[in-house]
Tab-separated table of C-alpha atoms in Angstrom:
chain	number	residue	atom	x	y	z
A	1	GLY	CA	98.715	76.221	197.073
A	2	GLU	CA	98.740	77.018	193.962
A	3	ASP	CA	101.936	76.792	192.045
A	4	VAL	CA	103.990	75.597	188.821
A	5	GLU	CA	107.393	75.699	188.804
A	6	GLN	CA	109.034	74.973	185.498
A	7	SER	CA	113.556	74.858	184.832
A	8	LEU	CA	114.420	78.027	183.346
A	9	PHE	CA	116.632	77.705	180.474
A	10	LEU	CA	117.447	74.454	178.685
A	11	SER	CA	119.808	74.050	175.573
A	12	VAL	CA	119.850	71.594	172.831
A	13	ARG	CA	121.570	70.890	169.099
A	14	GLU	CA	119.339	70.408	166.897
A	15	GLY	CA	118.144	67.018	165.998
A	16	ASP	CA	118.113	65.816	169.481
A	17	SER	CA	114.981	65.411	171.168
A	18	SER	CA	114.213	68.063	174.490
A	19	VAL	CA	112.371	67.557	177.166
A	20	ILE	CA	110.714	70.167	178.882
A	21	ASN	CA	109.458	69.577	182.587
A	22	CYS	CA	107.206	71.648	185.209
A	23	THR	CA	105.594	70.509	188.642
A	24	TYR	CA	102.465	71.456	190.036
A	25	THR	CA	100.978	71.656	193.475
A	26	ASP	CA	97.269	70.972	192.949
A	27	SER	CA	96.119	67.321	192.001
A	28	SER	CA	92.320	68.687	191.070
A	29	SER	CA	93.595	70.314	188.226
A	30	THR	CA	91.597	69.364	185.218
A	31	TYR	CA	93.485	70.073	182.456
A	32	LEU	CA	97.554	70.662	182.031
A	33	TYR	CA	98.554	73.111	178.959
A	34	TRP	CA	101.184	73.393	177.511
A	35	TYR	CA	102.073	77.088	175.665
A	36	LYS	CA	104.287	78.468	173.218
A	37	GLN	CA	106.408	81.800	172.622
A	38	GLU	CA	107.566	82.913	169.725
A	39	PRO	CA	110.593	85.927	169.617
A	40	GLY	CA	107.925	89.307	170.185
A	41	ALA	CA	104.793	87.032	170.189
A	42	GLY	CA	101.814	86.586	172.266
A	43	LEU	CA	101.769	82.831	173.495
A	44	GLN	CA	99.778	80.146	171.816
A	45	LEU	CA	98.677	77.046	172.482
A	46	LEU	CA	100.263	73.955	172.007
A	47	THR	CA	98.082	70.662	173.631
A	48	TYR	CA	97.467	69.879	175.766
A	49	ILE	CA	95.878	66.561	178.181
A	50	PHE	CA	93.558	65.455	179.855
A	51	SER	CA	93.813	64.814	183.651
A	52	ASN	CA	92.700	61.004	182.985
A	53	MET	CA	95.703	61.065	180.334
A	54	ASP	CA	99.219	59.601	180.771
A	55	MET	CA	100.214	60.075	177.521
A	56	LYS	CA	99.062	62.204	174.349
A	57	GLN	CA	101.179	62.366	171.072
A	58	ASP	CA	100.960	64.250	168.535
A	59	GLN	CA	103.446	64.462	166.034
A	60	ARG	CA	106.880	65.268	167.326
A	61	LEU	CA	105.562	66.473	169.973
A	62	THR	CA	104.499	64.323	173.669
A	63	VAL	CA	103.241	64.997	177.146
A	64	LEU	CA	103.600	62.489	180.066
A	65	LEU	CA	101.855	63.178	182.443
A	66	ASN	CA	102.545	61.589	185.867
A	67	LYS	CA	99.486	62.283	188.795
A	68	LYS	CA	101.514	61.092	191.351
A	69	ASP	CA	104.664	63.157	191.156
A	70	LYS	CA	102.277	66.015	189.883
A	71	HIS	CA	104.616	65.740	187.198
A	72	LEU	CA	104.240	67.035	183.310
A	73	SER	CA	106.642	66.950	180.872
A	74	LEU	CA	106.567	67.955	177.351
A	75	ARG	CA	109.357	66.635	174.915
A	76	ILE	CA	109.759	67.631	171.425
A	77	ALA	CA	111.123	65.470	168.706
A	78	ASP	CA	114.280	65.693	166.404
A	79	THR	CA	114.631	69.995	167.822
A	80	GLN	CA	114.446	72.197	165.318
A	81	THR	CA	116.274	75.462	165.798
A	82	GLY	CA	112.591	76.760	164.852
A	83	ASP	CA	111.220	75.253	167.992
A	84	SER	CA	113.213	78.096	169.538
A	85	ALA	CA	111.415	80.312	172.487
A	86	ILE	CA	109.307	79.675	175.854
A	87	TYR	CA	107.549	77.022	176.237
A	88	PHE	CA	104.850	77.488	179.479
A	89	CYS	CA	103.418	75.153	180.784
A	90	ALA	CA	100.012	75.950	183.015
A	91	GLU	CA	97.217	74.377	185.066
A	92	ALA	CA	94.013	74.755	184.724
A	93	LEU	CA	92.256	73.933	188.398
A	94	LYS	CA	89.743	71.920	189.343
A	95	ASN	CA	87.998	74.231	191.806
A	96	SER	CA	88.371	77.922	190.373
A	97	GLY	CA	85.942	77.709	187.824
A	98	ASN	CA	86.644	77.843	184.500
A	99	THR	CA	89.488	80.111	184.447
A	100	PRO	CA	91.773	81.692	185.122
A	101	LEU	CA	94.868	79.343	183.853
A	102	VAL	CA	98.008	79.275	186.274
A	103	PHE	CA	101.834	79.516	184.323
A	104	GLY	CA	104.543	78.998	185.491
A	105	LYS	CA	107.230	81.390	184.632
A	106	GLY	CA	108.267	79.447	181.474
A	107	THR	CA	111.403	77.844	179.905
A	108	ARG	CA	113.386	79.444	177.692
A	109	LEU	CA	114.641	76.233	174.666
A	110	SER	CA	117.640	77.197	173.190
A	111	VAL	CA	118.608	75.029	169.941
A	112	ILE	CA	121.586	75.383	168.763
A	113	ALA	CA	122.349	74.881	164.772
B	1	ASP	CA	88.080	84.932	163.409
B	2	ALA	CA	91.367	88.339	163.945
B	3	GLY	CA	91.888	86.125	166.756
B	4	VAL	CA	92.590	88.943	169.964
B	5	ILE	CA	93.441	92.303	168.872
B	6	GLN	CA	96.129	94.590	171.069
B	7	SER	CA	97.265	98.080	170.923
B	8	PRO	CA	99.678	100.073	170.291
B	9	ARG	CA	102.050	97.188	169.761
B	10	HIS	CA	104.573	99.058	170.931
B	11	GLU	CA	104.562	102.267	172.679
B	12	VAL	CA	107.750	104.667	174.126
B	13	THR	CA	106.743	107.029	176.978
B	14	GLU	CA	107.823	109.236	179.635
B	15	MET	CA	107.564	109.063	183.171
B	16	GLY	CA	105.221	110.622	184.575
B	17	GLN	CA	102.674	110.360	180.991
B	18	GLU	CA	99.161	108.267	181.175
B	19	VAL	CA	99.433	105.437	179.419
B	20	THR	CA	96.853	103.282	177.954
B	21	LEU	CA	95.989	99.885	176.574
B	22	ARG	CA	93.330	98.683	174.319
B	23	CYS	CA	91.914	94.798	173.580
B	24	LYS	CA	89.422	93.242	171.749
B	25	PRO	CA	88.595	90.519	172.217
B	26	ILE	CA	87.181	87.639	170.690
B	27	SER	CA	83.997	87.380	169.524
B	28	GLY	CA	81.883	85.500	171.991
B	29	HIS	CA	84.820	84.643	174.430
B	30	ASP	CA	83.019	85.704	177.800
B	31	TYR	CA	86.589	86.137	179.634
B	32	LEU	CA	88.736	88.729	179.183
B	33	PHE	CA	91.777	88.609	181.127
B	34	TRP	CA	95.202	91.569	181.208
B	35	TYR	CA	98.969	89.794	181.676
B	36	ARG	CA	102.027	90.871	182.403
B	37	GLN	CA	105.187	90.221	181.603
B	38	THR	CA	108.615	90.722	182.991
B	39	MET	CA	111.951	88.290	182.680
B	40	MET	CA	112.159	89.419	186.904
B	41	ARG	CA	108.375	88.185	187.236
B	42	GLY	CA	107.744	85.658	184.512
B	43	LEU	CA	103.651	85.949	183.461
B	44	GLU	CA	101.625	87.618	185.462
B	45	LEU	CA	97.961	87.809	186.354
B	46	LEU	CA	96.739	91.638	186.493
B	47	ILE	CA	93.300	91.344	186.174
B	48	TYR	CA	90.323	89.303	184.600
B	49	PHE	CA	86.521	89.593	183.503
B	50	ASN	CA	84.058	87.696	183.241
B	51	ASN	CA	81.073	89.314	180.899
B	52	ASN	CA	82.489	92.294	181.036
B	53	VAL	CA	82.761	92.520	185.372
B	54	PRO	CA	85.736	92.144	186.445
B	55	ILE	CA	86.498	89.305	189.155
B	56	ASP	CA	89.622	89.158	190.910
B	57	ASP	CA	92.050	92.282	190.358
B	58	SER	CA	94.000	91.038	193.003
B	59	GLY	CA	96.840	91.539	190.667
B	60	MET	CA	96.841	94.673	189.767
B	61	PRO	CA	100.016	96.127	191.624
B	62	GLU	CA	99.250	99.590	192.475
B	63	ASP	CA	96.449	102.010	192.752
B	64	ARG	CA	97.641	103.587	189.511
B	65	PHE	CA	97.203	100.830	187.497
B	66	SER	CA	93.143	99.990	186.194
B	67	ALA	CA	90.752	98.319	183.691
B	68	LYS	CA	87.544	98.578	182.027
B	69	MET	CA	85.549	96.504	179.936
B	70	PRO	CA	82.813	99.472	179.015
B	71	ASN	CA	81.436	96.306	176.790
B	72	ALA	CA	81.848	92.933	175.263
B	73	SER	CA	83.702	93.967	173.055
B	74	PHE	CA	86.607	96.180	174.535
B	75	SER	CA	88.718	96.672	177.710
B	76	THR	CA	91.595	99.247	179.018
B	77	LEU	CA	94.387	98.912	180.656
B	78	LYS	CA	95.177	102.658	181.727
B	79	ILE	CA	98.262	103.244	184.047
B	80	GLN	CA	98.227	106.937	185.478
B	81	PRO	CA	101.293	108.305	186.136
B	82	SER	CA	103.549	106.117	184.450
B	83	GLU	CA	107.140	104.898	186.012
B	84	PRO	CA	109.968	103.081	184.723
B	85	ARG	CA	109.469	99.556	186.615
B	86	ASP	CA	106.217	99.472	185.009
B	87	SER	CA	107.924	98.835	181.506
B	88	ALA	CA	106.531	95.388	180.839
B	89	VAL	CA	104.961	93.639	178.038
B	90	TYR	CA	101.076	93.786	178.430
B	91	PHE	CA	99.393	91.289	177.201
B	92	CYS	CA	95.178	90.308	176.119
B	93	ALA	CA	93.308	87.149	176.779
B	94	SER	CA	90.282	86.126	175.956
B	95	SER	CA	88.153	82.858	176.473
B	96	PHE	CA	85.199	80.811	176.253
B	97	LEU	CA	82.774	79.062	178.867
B	98	VAL	CA	82.866	75.924	177.575
B	99	SER	CA	86.870	75.958	175.442
B	100	GLY	CA	87.833	73.334	178.079
B	101	ASN	CA	90.441	76.560	179.705
B	102	THR	CA	91.984	77.870	176.628
B	103	ILE	CA	92.936	81.127	176.411
B	104	TYR	CA	93.731	83.074	173.690
B	105	PHE	CA	96.509	85.395	173.165
B	106	GLY	CA	96.792	88.358	171.128
B	107	GLU	CA	100.173	89.800	170.533
B	108	GLY	CA	101.637	93.011	173.622
B	109	SER	CA	101.822	96.117	173.602
B	110	TRP	CA	105.096	96.038	174.427
B	111	LEU	CA	105.931	99.308	176.633
B	112	THR	CA	108.722	100.826	177.747
B	113	VAL	CA	108.450	103.488	179.445
B	114	VAL	CA	111.892	105.532	179.941
């Protein structure tokens, strides 16, 4: 089946690292994505990782992929108040053609100053 | 590019009224999606189109909901009659075939039915 699971809430102190976790069920997924939704706005692509990679780093963001456990994580170093948002994990299913992405319910990150 | 453009951004309507939400996808994108976001259900895919043709509308909650895409640059999502439980944020999104499944979202239409 197709299901992406995320914890709903995460609260961290400014300056600490945030780790947002996601599990997915389809081992044939080709790409896995992290989208960010700021208050009152639409979703924006934050980063993505191809399924043949274990890690991807982009400035303060580190994406880790554990294909064996079907686990994806997003680490935000030196978390700032501007990082407060909802973070969605999404997977692209290999056998569904180009679309659609399957989204998790989103993790609401609150950063405490 | 201006991105995916949705209108209206906010709408408050009375129960029983017809609501029409509009979307202009990014030029050249082959796919268009309508999503609904609520606190309880998260982000739900309602329907999506490929080259203006509806591919999967299994997410459309009821017959009160309908969506059309008369041409490559315009789509509508209509609710008739509207009910309070339809209150949500409705997102339109589009993607291009070879973009690696990257979907671009509009800013959303915030609907309140009273």
